[in-house]
């Protein structure tokens, strides 16, 4: 698909040149439309700034909701009509939709299929522009051009109308949007001729499951550039002309105008999760006197600065497009929930205030999907170049711990929405601590991390790990099977016993490393024993992880490719390699030759399915396959050859995964319609293309970085500590994927890894590449698997 990227990028190039910096704008390599088939609610929000609260986007199917609460919904490249432009897009959070129309007033969006009775409009993608910080489209049914941009907490919409005596702006705020589920209450009113305010309360499906006494509230304060001739209020039951206030489910206002040819009307909307007053304060702080064009220019300059922290060089435009689009999704994924004054939403609609902070790592409170698998992608990227956002993640979770006594794996406005029923927050915090990111109370952090692994009394559903007691009692999670109940986890065990055992073992290892770093020897010794829980599930006969019952017997009628029985979102073949905390132990237990032959053959087979679910468009397309890059449990596996004496196979397969699994099209983007969880697959591509990765997710007391096959001729990375690292490849090409030699700051590297603290000093990492493996390079000393 071809999209014009000219509009904002020339301005950015001029701005950079005026500062004396000769640097190419990287925004032209970002295509937000990549992967928009079967994409999640929070995925496609081009009109936003990094980690913004205001994430504006068109919806093709936003009001349909989704039965399970997480399915793909919002914008789909296979659908060709738009029902509105929505401001809030987060995990389980969605709302405040606007739509410009003309002609007969309609107040319901209508259906994607069937008679056109609603206000939605057809559009042609040749008339659509999507860029970082900006979106534009022509609505064919009305001849109206809609444009979107944003600051952190303010959404900007600009509509260019044709001449019409019946033009409208529909403010549809009382209906479900995306993952938000049904609206429980809403209200909107004009407070003078050109200003309005309101609220939306929702009860999302995952809040209902994991935090049933919670709710999600959204507040807004808006300003119009033109006074309407009159206003019509509506809700699900009635339409009320000449009324300026709508209340209840389905509430909204229709702002009615008479427009001249090419007349523009702008709407600016301040957002908050805490109150209308704070929505107005956010508006005043960020949007007072700010025009649409200036807001757009500011947003795109912010994107250039943030994306430009990693500059890659080379002639392959598709590779650059994958890289910067992946980085864009990584920086877009999780959005702030705190206001300019430090207020943040607490459980049940209460409001908290973040503590006073200072310094470069001043933290925001953020909404976030689960960190399940995030230690193999986004936390490594954060630690490399974006420590502020790693610090915000940690501080958010510690604030939750202080407020409610537990980490929340996934959260929406402090409501716990675990999603996968586990909780890797502690492990992610250890990664931050051991990487030197410590802008928080480290004593509190350790207590909370330890509690996440060892506490089970009065543990709430939303904190996950409800089978912690069973794991601690037996050293593994006993397998439960109950006919008619697919998801069973309690104090006796779980039907995901296999994956939980492996996950809790990894988490215990991480906490043990933090204990070691802080001199807590007794805690370390206790926790490191639990990190070996995986050994109890490795069946010596088939060398596969196999769920085990309470009596110590392995489950019968065992199918290694069967998902969901013992293994969440995967199967035994995939999860057998889930021992990132001790790869050397796993290699030894399986046998080095057997390990390498099996793993190599797995990738040989999976390559035929593009390392996922083939061309099947579904989030879970690959969970019964031999390898599935489209889901978190698999994302470290291709890097394990570094531990098994064959680093050239890591170089081969990681390069091929980046080439085949990732695409540059709306359907083939992240697999084929597979699930990009708030920037995790994009982050993996970025780290993989740089040739820098850690199987252990930075949880070692002294973390390492493993070396792979860098994709670009040169990458210049602004590190989180302000220093600069360059990664250069010589003799690089699509065929020359194998490292022949390497050196760091002029000294030869004989191993396929180095300590992270050495790398973070900056300098020059140089690889000589070739078309054939150098089986003598990188094997002198394997990466550490200390226990």
XYZ file of C-alpha atoms in Angstrom:
787
model
C 0.000 0.000 0.000
C 1.303 3.444 -0.919
C 0.717 6.337 1.444
C 1.979 9.876 1.026
C 4.374 10.757 3.819
C 5.325 14.218 2.628
C 3.134 16.473 4.701
C 5.035 16.751 7.976
C 8.449 15.347 7.215
C 9.858 18.234 5.200
C 9.147 20.508 8.173
C 11.037 18.148 10.475
C 14.022 17.964 8.126
C 14.151 21.777 8.024
C 13.930 21.950 11.820
C 16.807 19.525 12.173
C 18.891 21.383 9.628
C 18.269 24.674 11.418
C 19.779 23.138 14.537
C 22.915 22.246 12.601
C 22.050 18.549 12.543
C 22.170 16.819 9.175
C 19.946 13.854 9.863
C 17.389 12.063 7.774
C 13.843 12.117 9.103
C 13.067 8.571 10.201
C 9.318 9.201 10.218
C 9.087 8.341 6.519
C 9.958 4.741 7.416
C 7.029 4.396 9.834
C 3.861 2.951 8.302
C 1.145 2.682 10.983
C -1.031 0.691 8.557
C 1.302 -2.307 8.747
C -0.409 -5.184 10.564
C -3.857 -3.606 10.647
C -5.681 -6.807 9.753
C -7.091 -8.303 12.942
C -5.312 -5.710 15.078
C -6.075 -4.985 18.697
C -7.928 -1.929 19.999
C -4.749 -0.163 21.156
C -2.677 -1.035 18.087
C -3.709 1.520 15.468
C -3.554 5.013 16.963
C -1.401 7.135 14.658
C -2.522 10.503 16.043
C -0.635 10.307 19.337
C 2.708 11.110 20.893
C 4.903 8.478 22.562
C 3.159 7.062 25.647
C 0.371 9.600 25.299
C -3.000 9.476 27.037
C -4.630 10.989 23.949
C -4.462 8.310 21.263
C -6.710 9.267 18.399
C -7.681 6.891 15.633
C -10.470 6.028 13.227
C -12.725 3.117 14.104
C -14.185 0.768 11.546
C -15.801 -1.517 14.133
C -15.295 0.209 17.487
C -18.847 0.055 18.841
C -19.194 -3.673 18.250
C -17.203 -4.558 21.357
C -15.947 -8.111 21.754
C -17.426 -11.035 23.687
C -14.237 -12.166 25.436
C -12.951 -8.676 26.064
C -9.637 -8.836 24.209
C -10.332 -9.676 20.559
C -9.206 -7.644 17.592
C -11.456 -4.611 17.312
C -11.211 -0.960 16.357
C -9.605 -0.555 12.938
C -9.300 -3.328 10.367
C -7.748 -2.870 6.937
C -10.297 -5.284 5.452
C -13.196 -2.977 6.374
C -14.011 0.088 4.309
C -16.195 2.399 6.379
C -15.434 4.590 9.387
C -17.850 5.089 12.263
C -15.949 7.685 14.226
C -12.683 9.007 15.618
C -11.978 7.884 19.181
C -9.738 9.507 21.822
C -9.022 6.757 24.411
C -7.282 3.559 23.269
C -5.762 1.383 25.998
C -5.988 -2.199 27.219
C -9.653 -2.434 28.337
C -10.086 1.339 27.992
C -11.918 3.006 25.135
C -14.249 5.910 24.583
C -15.204 9.430 23.441
C -15.930 9.162 19.737
C -16.574 12.081 17.356
C -17.845 12.002 13.773
C -18.426 14.847 11.279
C -21.437 14.372 8.971
C -23.918 16.303 6.863
C -27.454 15.875 5.600
C -30.148 14.210 7.679
C -29.060 13.931 11.322
C -28.290 10.369 12.408
C -27.108 9.557 15.926
C -26.223 5.863 15.666
C -23.135 4.597 13.820
C -24.876 1.822 11.914
C -23.538 -1.527 10.798
C -20.539 -2.515 8.712
C -22.812 -4.666 6.565
C -26.395 -4.149 5.482
C -28.409 -0.959 4.847
C -26.644 2.338 5.496
C -28.959 3.646 8.217
C -26.266 5.088 10.505
C -23.784 7.929 10.362
C -20.734 5.847 9.374
C -19.084 6.710 6.058
C -17.270 4.784 3.366
C -13.680 5.792 2.590
C -10.963 4.919 0.078
C -7.504 4.166 1.427
C -5.905 6.128 -1.397
C -7.351 9.148 0.423
C -5.929 8.127 3.798
C -2.674 9.372 5.371
C -1.281 7.752 8.508
C 1.945 9.034 10.058
C 3.430 9.195 13.541
C 1.425 11.945 15.216
C -1.062 12.539 12.395
C -3.992 10.957 10.570
C -6.091 12.224 7.652
C -8.941 10.718 5.634
C -11.687 11.769 3.230
C -15.153 10.564 4.282
C -16.719 9.713 0.936
C -20.369 9.819 2.022
C -20.056 13.404 3.203
C -17.166 14.932 1.253
C -15.607 15.848 4.605
C -11.880 15.603 5.305
C -11.045 14.639 8.883
C -7.590 15.190 10.435
C -6.306 14.089 13.839
C -3.285 14.918 16.000
C -2.502 15.122 19.724
C -0.410 16.318 22.616
C 0.123 14.039 25.618
C -3.344 14.587 27.060
C -5.231 16.586 24.432
C -6.793 15.348 21.209
C -7.093 17.642 18.190
C -9.584 17.047 15.377
C -9.981 19.264 12.296
C -12.782 18.816 9.794
C -12.952 20.453 6.363
C -16.601 20.612 5.257
C -18.225 21.205 1.882
C -20.975 23.821 1.533
C -24.015 22.424 3.323
C -26.891 23.800 5.359
C -27.009 20.639 7.485
C -23.495 19.905 8.742
C -22.984 18.154 12.049
C -20.315 17.073 14.507
C -21.571 14.037 16.420
C -20.069 13.712 19.925
C -21.028 10.077 20.622
C -19.688 9.405 24.102
C -22.185 7.007 25.694
C -21.562 3.801 23.750
C -18.994 1.047 24.171
C -15.766 1.462 22.251
C -13.346 -1.360 21.551
C -12.418 -3.295 24.674
C -14.310 -0.991 27.042
C -17.484 -3.123 27.048
C -20.832 -1.571 27.913
C -21.093 1.979 29.201
C -22.727 2.083 32.651
C -23.211 5.852 32.731
C -22.263 8.893 30.691
C -22.945 12.593 30.442
C -22.050 15.491 28.186
C -23.129 19.141 28.216
C -22.323 22.461 26.622
C -21.051 24.853 29.288
C -21.041 27.876 26.966
C -21.251 28.500 23.230
C -17.951 26.811 22.361
C -17.016 24.579 25.326
C -18.324 21.254 26.540
C -17.457 18.693 29.200
C -18.439 15.218 30.232
C -17.641 11.745 31.520
C -17.955 8.073 30.611
C -18.047 5.127 33.039
C -17.497 1.600 31.734
C -17.248 -1.902 33.193
C -14.884 -3.846 30.906
C -15.017 -7.617 30.685
C -11.601 -8.183 32.250
C -12.324 -5.782 35.109
C -15.500 -7.772 35.726
C -13.442 -10.992 35.893
C -10.310 -9.859 37.720
C -11.322 -6.806 39.749
C -15.129 -6.930 39.955
C -15.552 -3.939 42.282
C -13.621 -1.715 39.890
C -14.662 0.534 37.053
C -13.039 2.597 34.332
C -13.817 6.317 34.198
C -12.950 8.776 31.430
C -13.399 12.547 31.616
C -13.092 15.270 28.998
C -13.253 19.018 28.428
C -13.568 20.312 24.868
C -13.336 23.504 22.864
C -14.890 24.289 19.468
C -13.431 26.777 17.004
C -16.951 27.757 15.923
C -20.221 28.139 17.798
C -22.918 25.728 16.521
C -26.226 27.103 15.224
C -27.976 24.765 17.631
C -27.393 21.567 19.577
C -29.290 18.285 19.689
C -28.912 15.972 22.697
C -29.511 12.233 22.530
C -29.164 8.950 24.396
C -30.165 5.360 23.701
C -33.850 6.154 24.199
C -34.444 9.616 22.732
C -33.344 12.498 20.498
C -33.913 15.980 21.933
C -33.520 18.960 19.584
C -32.367 22.251 21.077
C -31.086 20.531 24.195
C -27.463 21.069 25.234
C -27.064 18.172 27.679
C -27.175 14.410 27.131
C -27.295 11.930 30.005
C -27.169 8.178 30.502
C -26.221 5.217 28.353
C -25.914 6.243 24.726
C -25.498 9.913 25.615
C -24.194 12.380 23.080
C -24.562 15.761 21.427
C -25.002 16.699 17.784
C -23.484 20.100 17.037
C -25.352 21.494 14.046
C -23.818 23.973 11.584
C -24.265 25.650 8.258
C -20.921 25.404 6.476
C -19.378 27.133 3.475
C -17.213 25.407 0.900
C -13.916 24.146 2.446
C -14.785 25.595 5.838
C -12.744 24.122 8.699
C -13.966 23.504 12.222
C -11.590 22.325 14.920
C -12.319 20.467 18.154
C -9.723 20.255 20.929
C -10.404 17.869 23.803
C -8.546 17.624 27.095
C -8.628 14.155 28.636
C -8.284 12.728 32.136
C -8.992 9.525 34.020
C -9.633 11.359 37.301
C -12.012 14.328 36.852
C -13.480 16.912 34.516
C -11.501 19.547 36.424
C -8.260 17.722 35.637
C -9.311 17.254 32.003
C -9.662 21.041 31.822
C -6.338 21.553 33.618
C -4.628 19.183 31.172
C -6.223 21.131 28.318
C -5.095 24.472 29.682
C -1.550 23.247 30.257
C -1.056 21.605 26.874
C -3.422 23.204 24.353
C -4.078 26.834 25.269
C -3.549 28.866 22.108
C -2.153 25.842 20.249
C -3.309 25.484 16.646
C -3.878 22.160 14.941
C -0.908 22.672 12.634
C 1.424 23.559 15.506
C 0.220 20.571 17.555
C 0.895 18.312 14.575
C 4.373 19.768 14.064
C 5.158 19.343 17.772
C 3.907 15.746 17.765
C 6.022 14.820 14.765
C 9.113 16.515 16.160
C 8.617 14.486 19.353
C 8.390 11.292 17.327
C 11.520 12.202 15.364
C 13.436 12.822 18.576
C 12.310 9.597 20.240
C 12.583 7.333 17.194
C 15.877 9.033 16.338
C 17.515 7.696 19.475
C 18.352 4.702 17.293
C 19.560 5.617 13.806
C 20.082 2.768 11.354
C 21.895 3.038 8.038
C 21.590 0.936 4.921
C 19.890 0.835 1.553
C 17.157 -1.702 2.306
C 13.970 0.347 2.694
C 11.718 -2.593 3.718
C 14.087 -3.444 6.588
C 14.114 0.188 7.749
C 10.324 0.238 7.489
C 10.009 -2.848 9.683
C 12.517 -1.414 12.138
C 11.013 2.024 12.632
C 7.427 0.797 12.517
C 8.327 -1.734 15.207
C 9.985 1.002 17.274
C 6.929 3.227 16.717
C 4.631 0.533 18.112
C 6.973 0.000 21.065
C 6.823 3.700 21.968
C 3.093 3.944 21.305
C 1.905 0.926 23.253
C 1.460 1.870 26.896
C -0.103 5.230 27.708
C 0.097 7.586 30.665
C -2.849 7.722 33.067
C -1.611 10.556 35.305
C -2.519 14.226 34.919
C -0.257 17.260 34.679
C -0.678 17.820 38.433
C 0.350 14.238 39.312
C -3.157 12.916 40.009
C -3.739 9.338 38.910
C -6.795 7.036 38.927
C -7.123 4.640 41.857
C -9.316 1.571 42.280
C -13.048 2.128 42.213
C -12.983 5.653 40.869
C -10.842 7.219 43.617
C -7.971 9.605 42.882
C -4.395 9.445 44.124
C -1.485 11.833 43.849
C 1.975 10.692 42.759
C 4.791 11.651 45.128
C 6.924 14.661 44.268
C 9.771 13.673 41.966
C 12.790 15.264 40.396
C 15.466 14.327 37.896
C 15.488 13.015 34.355
C 13.549 9.841 35.200
C 10.484 11.572 36.624
C 7.840 8.858 36.436
C 4.303 8.903 35.085
C 1.537 6.503 36.108
C 0.796 4.323 33.081
C -1.870 1.944 31.858
C -0.449 -1.316 30.617
C -1.284 -4.682 29.186
C 0.392 -7.656 30.876
C 4.203 -7.777 30.893
C 3.936 -11.479 29.965
C 6.915 -12.019 27.671
C 7.877 -8.341 27.862
C 11.319 -9.215 29.260
C 12.199 -10.617 25.814
C 11.461 -7.397 24.018
C 10.107 -4.166 25.456
C 11.932 -4.065 28.798
C 15.228 -4.720 26.995
C 14.487 -1.833 24.634
C 13.503 0.403 27.555
C 16.706 -0.474 29.394
C 18.797 0.212 26.300
C 17.553 3.672 25.336
C 14.303 4.564 27.129
C 14.915 4.197 30.884
C 12.291 6.848 31.728
C 9.540 4.503 30.603
C 11.048 1.509 32.364
C 11.126 3.649 35.508
C 7.509 4.671 34.959
C 6.492 1.024 34.680
C 8.276 0.168 37.931
C 6.929 3.189 39.785
C 3.391 2.467 38.599
C 3.562 -1.075 39.927
C 5.055 0.026 43.249
C 2.294 2.610 43.625
C -0.235 -0.180 43.079
C 1.564 -2.309 45.628
C 1.363 0.518 48.173
C -2.291 1.183 47.354
C -3.549 -2.389 47.177
C -0.910 -4.818 48.404
C -0.193 -6.578 45.104
C 1.326 -5.990 41.691
C -1.142 -5.879 38.819
C 0.141 -7.637 35.719
C -2.209 -5.761 33.420
C -3.939 -2.629 34.667
C -6.587 -0.194 33.475
C -6.818 2.867 35.762
C -5.514 0.816 38.732
C -8.044 -1.942 38.059
C -6.383 -5.345 37.795
C -6.906 -7.056 34.432
C -4.434 -9.921 34.590
C -5.420 -11.493 31.303
C -3.113 -14.516 31.491
C -3.501 -15.196 35.204
C 0.228 -15.055 35.929
C 2.276 -12.079 37.052
C 5.771 -11.285 35.806
C 5.946 -7.778 37.218
C 8.537 -8.797 39.803
C 10.802 -10.250 37.149
C 10.540 -7.052 35.088
C 11.424 -4.957 38.145
C 14.478 -7.128 38.783
C 15.543 -6.436 35.197
C 15.302 -2.714 35.867
C 17.162 -2.950 39.180
C 19.995 -5.063 37.787
C 20.246 -2.682 34.817
C 20.816 0.241 37.172
C 17.374 1.848 36.783
C 16.569 2.664 40.407
C 14.474 5.845 40.598
C 12.255 4.289 43.291
C 12.418 2.935 46.826
C 14.576 -0.162 46.258
C 13.783 -1.651 49.677
C 10.076 -1.429 48.957
C 10.722 -2.843 45.502
C 12.507 -5.897 46.879
C 9.791 -6.555 49.446
C 7.153 -6.342 46.710
C 9.088 -8.535 44.278
C 9.610 -11.184 46.955
C 5.935 -11.036 47.945
C 4.901 -11.593 44.362
C 6.743 -14.933 44.355
C 6.141 -16.164 47.891
C 2.890 -14.672 49.237
C -0.440 -16.337 48.620
C -2.665 -15.575 51.596
C -5.637 -13.392 50.593
C -4.174 -13.031 47.118
C -6.725 -11.333 44.884
C -7.715 -12.773 41.523
C -6.327 -9.815 39.597
C -2.835 -10.309 41.047
C -2.623 -13.680 39.289
C -0.589 -16.680 40.459
C -3.465 -18.165 42.453
C -1.576 -21.478 42.490
C 1.475 -20.020 44.286
C 0.737 -22.094 47.397
C 0.792 -25.306 45.373
C 4.044 -24.369 43.628
C 5.780 -23.575 46.907
C 4.508 -26.772 48.524
C 5.541 -29.165 45.751
C 8.201 -27.313 43.764
C 5.928 -27.569 40.722
C 2.274 -26.830 39.995
C 0.144 -30.012 40.053
C -2.025 -30.516 37.003
C -5.786 -30.084 37.310
C -8.339 -31.192 34.758
C -12.017 -30.542 35.291
C -14.500 -31.358 32.584
C -16.442 -28.319 31.477
C -14.002 -25.847 33.049
C -11.235 -24.789 30.705
C -9.431 -22.304 32.949
C -8.853 -23.642 36.436
C -6.214 -22.207 38.781
C -6.453 -22.315 42.563
C -4.436 -23.181 45.649
C -4.280 -26.864 44.607
C -2.910 -26.410 41.092
C -3.867 -25.380 37.577
C -4.880 -26.711 34.207
C -1.943 -24.590 32.963
C 0.327 -26.452 35.353
C 3.167 -26.907 32.897
C 3.531 -23.309 31.796
C 2.948 -22.002 35.329
C 5.693 -24.230 36.741
C 8.148 -22.980 34.137
C 7.121 -19.364 34.574
C 7.275 -19.406 38.353
C 10.692 -21.077 38.186
C 11.983 -18.243 36.004
C 10.433 -15.629 38.270
C 11.982 -17.219 41.368
C 15.384 -17.093 39.671
C 14.965 -13.385 38.984
C 14.014 -12.584 42.568
C 16.940 -14.694 43.763
C 19.281 -12.513 41.712
C 17.903 -9.348 43.269
C 18.336 -10.959 46.685
C 21.942 -11.762 45.783
C 22.560 -8.184 44.632
C 21.200 -6.849 47.912
C 23.116 -9.286 50.096
C 20.053 -11.279 51.219
C 21.723 -14.679 51.266
C 18.973 -16.692 52.972
C 16.360 -15.402 50.531
C 18.664 -16.199 47.631
C 19.133 -19.785 48.740
C 15.401 -20.286 49.226
C 14.442 -18.812 45.878
C 17.159 -20.423 43.781
C 15.784 -23.837 44.780
C 12.381 -22.891 43.401
C 14.041 -21.809 40.159
C 14.708 -25.489 39.446
C 11.037 -26.444 39.371
C 11.356 -27.089 35.640
C 13.424 -30.202 36.348
C 10.378 -31.907 37.851
C 8.457 -31.628 34.561
C 11.152 -32.735 32.137
C 10.159 -36.294 31.233
C 13.394 -38.318 30.921
C 11.811 -40.610 28.324
C 10.669 -38.082 25.725
C 12.836 -35.146 26.878
C 9.765 -32.907 26.823
C 8.125 -30.821 29.484
C 5.073 -32.804 30.514
C 2.470 -31.754 33.094
C 2.536 -33.736 36.315
C -0.282 -34.660 38.672
C -0.222 -34.238 42.445
C 0.810 -37.918 42.893
C 3.949 -37.299 40.818
C 2.801 -39.086 37.666
C 2.956 -37.460 34.270
C -0.397 -36.864 32.571
C -1.532 -39.602 30.202
C -2.850 -39.319 26.627
C -0.153 -36.737 26.134
C -0.014 -34.893 22.810
C 3.090 -32.635 22.620
C 1.355 -30.360 20.086
C -1.887 -29.917 22.035
C -2.319 -26.329 23.260
C -4.213 -25.276 26.357
C -3.759 -28.610 28.167
C -1.081 -27.788 30.694
C 0.305 -24.936 28.643
C -1.224 -21.506 28.177
C -1.270 -20.239 24.607
C 1.193 -22.898 23.530
C 2.133 -26.563 23.719
C 4.770 -28.872 25.188
C 7.101 -28.672 22.181
C 7.247 -24.890 22.457
C 7.399 -24.733 26.244
C 10.141 -27.362 26.589
C 12.602 -24.565 25.838
C 11.155 -22.315 28.531
C 14.131 -22.445 30.900
C 15.712 -19.049 30.188
C 17.164 -18.867 33.688
C 19.351 -21.940 33.115
C 19.894 -22.721 29.429
C 23.040 -24.701 30.190
C 21.068 -26.917 32.565
C 18.412 -27.539 29.928
C 20.996 -28.315 27.251
C 22.694 -30.752 29.583
C 19.416 -32.425 30.567
C 18.352 -32.954 26.952
C 21.871 -33.640 25.677
C 23.770 -31.095 23.602
C 23.596 -32.939 20.275
C 19.935 -33.818 20.748
C 19.176 -30.253 21.826
C 20.821 -28.693 18.781
C 19.360 -31.153 16.282
C 15.876 -30.799 17.711
C 15.937 -27.016 17.899
C 17.451 -26.630 14.432
C 14.837 -28.956 12.943
C 12.072 -27.013 14.705
C 13.083 -23.849 12.874
C 13.517 -25.709 9.597
C 9.927 -26.921 9.844
C 8.492 -23.663 11.157
C 10.070 -21.631 8.363
C 7.464 -23.162 6.034
C 4.777 -21.476 8.147
C 6.642 -18.151 8.285
C 7.620 -19.008 11.889
C 4.037 -18.661 13.072
C 0.601 -19.788 11.992
C 1.200 -19.497 8.268
C -1.270 -17.214 6.520
C -4.111 -17.887 8.955
C -5.400 -14.553 10.269
C -5.883 -15.109 13.973
C -4.111 -14.156 17.190
C -3.695 -17.818 18.149
C -2.898 -19.115 14.660
C 0.363 -20.771 15.724
C -0.258 -22.090 19.221
C -0.433 -25.737 18.112
C 2.537 -25.441 15.751
C 6.129 -26.442 16.375
C 7.233 -22.800 16.868
C 5.113 -19.661 17.100
C 6.816 -16.298 16.937
C 3.417 -14.654 17.184
C 3.159 -15.348 20.898
C 5.297 -14.555 23.903
C 6.406 -17.982 25.193
C 8.559 -18.540 22.084
C 10.425 -15.275 21.733
C 13.735 -16.307 23.311
C 14.091 -19.724 21.686
C 16.053 -18.709 18.582
C 18.751 -17.223 20.835
C 19.383 -20.445 22.753
C 22.005 -21.737 20.288
C 24.394 -19.226 21.854
C 24.258 -21.418 24.967
C 24.528 -24.743 23.134
C 27.779 -24.133 21.309
C 26.327 -23.190 17.912
C 25.912 -19.401 17.864
C 25.871 -19.416 14.058
C 22.439 -21.040 14.231
C 21.173 -18.156 16.357
C 22.583 -15.834 13.682
C 20.859 -17.777 10.900
C 17.433 -18.206 12.430
C 17.059 -14.809 14.052
C 17.864 -13.157 10.722
C 15.302 -15.376 8.937
C 12.574 -14.735 11.515
C 12.984 -11.001 10.996
C 12.805 -11.528 7.263
C 9.848 -13.928 7.064
C 7.587 -13.421 10.093
C 7.612 -9.632 9.888
C 6.124 -7.885 6.863
C 5.390 -4.404 5.537
C 1.757 -4.879 4.560
C -1.561 -4.385 6.369
C -2.221 -8.143 6.491
C 1.339 -9.468 6.658
C 2.771 -7.248 9.360
C 3.309 -9.171 12.601
C 2.742 -12.609 11.186
C -0.621 -12.686 9.469
C -3.037 -10.955 11.790
C -1.257 -12.265 14.880
C -1.256 -10.452 18.198
C 1.065 -7.472 18.709
C 0.701 -6.829 22.448
C 1.440 -3.133 22.879
C 4.754 -3.066 21.078
C 6.276 -6.356 22.166
C 6.746 -7.939 18.735
C 7.955 -4.603 17.390
C 10.468 -4.328 20.219
C 11.730 -7.845 19.489
C 12.390 -6.876 15.893
C 14.323 -3.785 16.991
C 16.554 -5.662 19.436
C 17.014 -8.543 17.006
C 17.972 -6.206 14.155
C 20.575 -4.581 16.411
C 21.961 -8.048 17.189
C 21.559 -7.465 20.948
C 19.437 -9.687 23.199
C 19.307 -11.352 26.597
C 17.507 -14.661 27.013
C 17.278 -13.983 30.760
C 15.584 -10.605 30.347
C 18.358 -8.763 32.246
C 17.634 -10.717 35.432
C 21.197 -11.887 36.131
C 22.830 -10.099 39.051
C 25.266 -8.881 36.403
C 23.241 -8.989 33.170
C 24.765 -9.979 29.868
C 23.952 -9.151 26.258
C 24.122 -11.913 23.680
C 25.238 -11.118 20.150
C 23.332 -12.144 17.066
C 23.378 -11.083 13.418
C 23.055 -7.282 13.143
C 20.872 -6.362 10.190
C 22.059 -2.896 9.211
C 25.346 -1.548 7.936
C 25.438 0.728 10.965
C 23.226 1.507 13.923
C 23.940 4.479 16.182
C 22.218 4.103 19.549
C 21.779 6.859 22.099
C 21.987 4.830 25.285
C 19.840 5.518 28.300
C 22.845 6.917 30.174
C 23.488 9.468 27.424
C 26.471 7.672 25.912
C 26.566 6.468 22.313
C 27.001 2.938 20.991
C 27.527 2.162 17.329
C 26.968 -1.302 15.907
C 28.679 -1.710 12.531
C 28.741 -4.592 10.100
C 31.342 -5.036 7.403
C 30.721 -7.170 4.313
C 27.023 -7.097 5.222
C 24.322 -8.363 2.859
C 21.131 -10.419 2.817
C 23.261 -13.533 2.275
C 26.065 -12.638 4.674
C 24.224 -13.378 7.901
C 27.048 -15.145 9.763
C 29.522 -13.450 12.084
C 33.117 -14.166 11.104
C 34.829 -11.973 13.702
C 33.836 -9.196 16.075
C 35.524 -6.530 18.122
C 34.449 -3.992 20.724
C 36.336 -0.714 20.972
C 39.212 -2.178 19.013
C 39.584 -5.356 21.045
C 38.669 -8.755 19.581
C 35.536 -10.466 20.908
C 35.925 -14.206 20.993
C 32.620 -14.909 22.720
C 29.038 -14.436 21.490
C 28.215 -12.297 24.519
C 29.554 -9.594 26.819
C 28.507 -8.046 30.079
C 25.851 -5.402 29.692
C 27.619 -2.868 31.898
C 30.565 -3.004 29.482
C 28.317 -2.428 26.482
C 26.590 0.508 28.202
C 29.908 2.370 28.377
C 29.376 2.981 24.679
C 31.822 2.914 21.832
C 32.020 0.835 18.684
C 30.918 -2.773 18.192
C 32.087 -4.091 14.820
C 31.134 -7.352 13.101
C 32.726 -8.899 10.021
C 30.016 -10.889 8.229
C 30.135 -13.778 5.761
C 27.890 -16.147 3.844
C 29.101 -19.277 5.636
C 29.206 -19.996 9.382
C 32.458 -19.491 11.229
C 32.078 -22.419 13.594
C 35.123 -21.336 15.579
C 33.808 -17.898 16.520
C 31.824 -17.216 19.671
C 32.309 -20.588 21.350
C 35.330 -20.032 23.607
C 33.262 -19.314 26.724
C 29.488 -19.821 26.603
C 27.168 -17.220 28.130
C 26.886 -17.762 31.882
C 24.099 -19.898 33.324
C 24.947 -19.282 36.948
C 22.680 -20.840 39.564
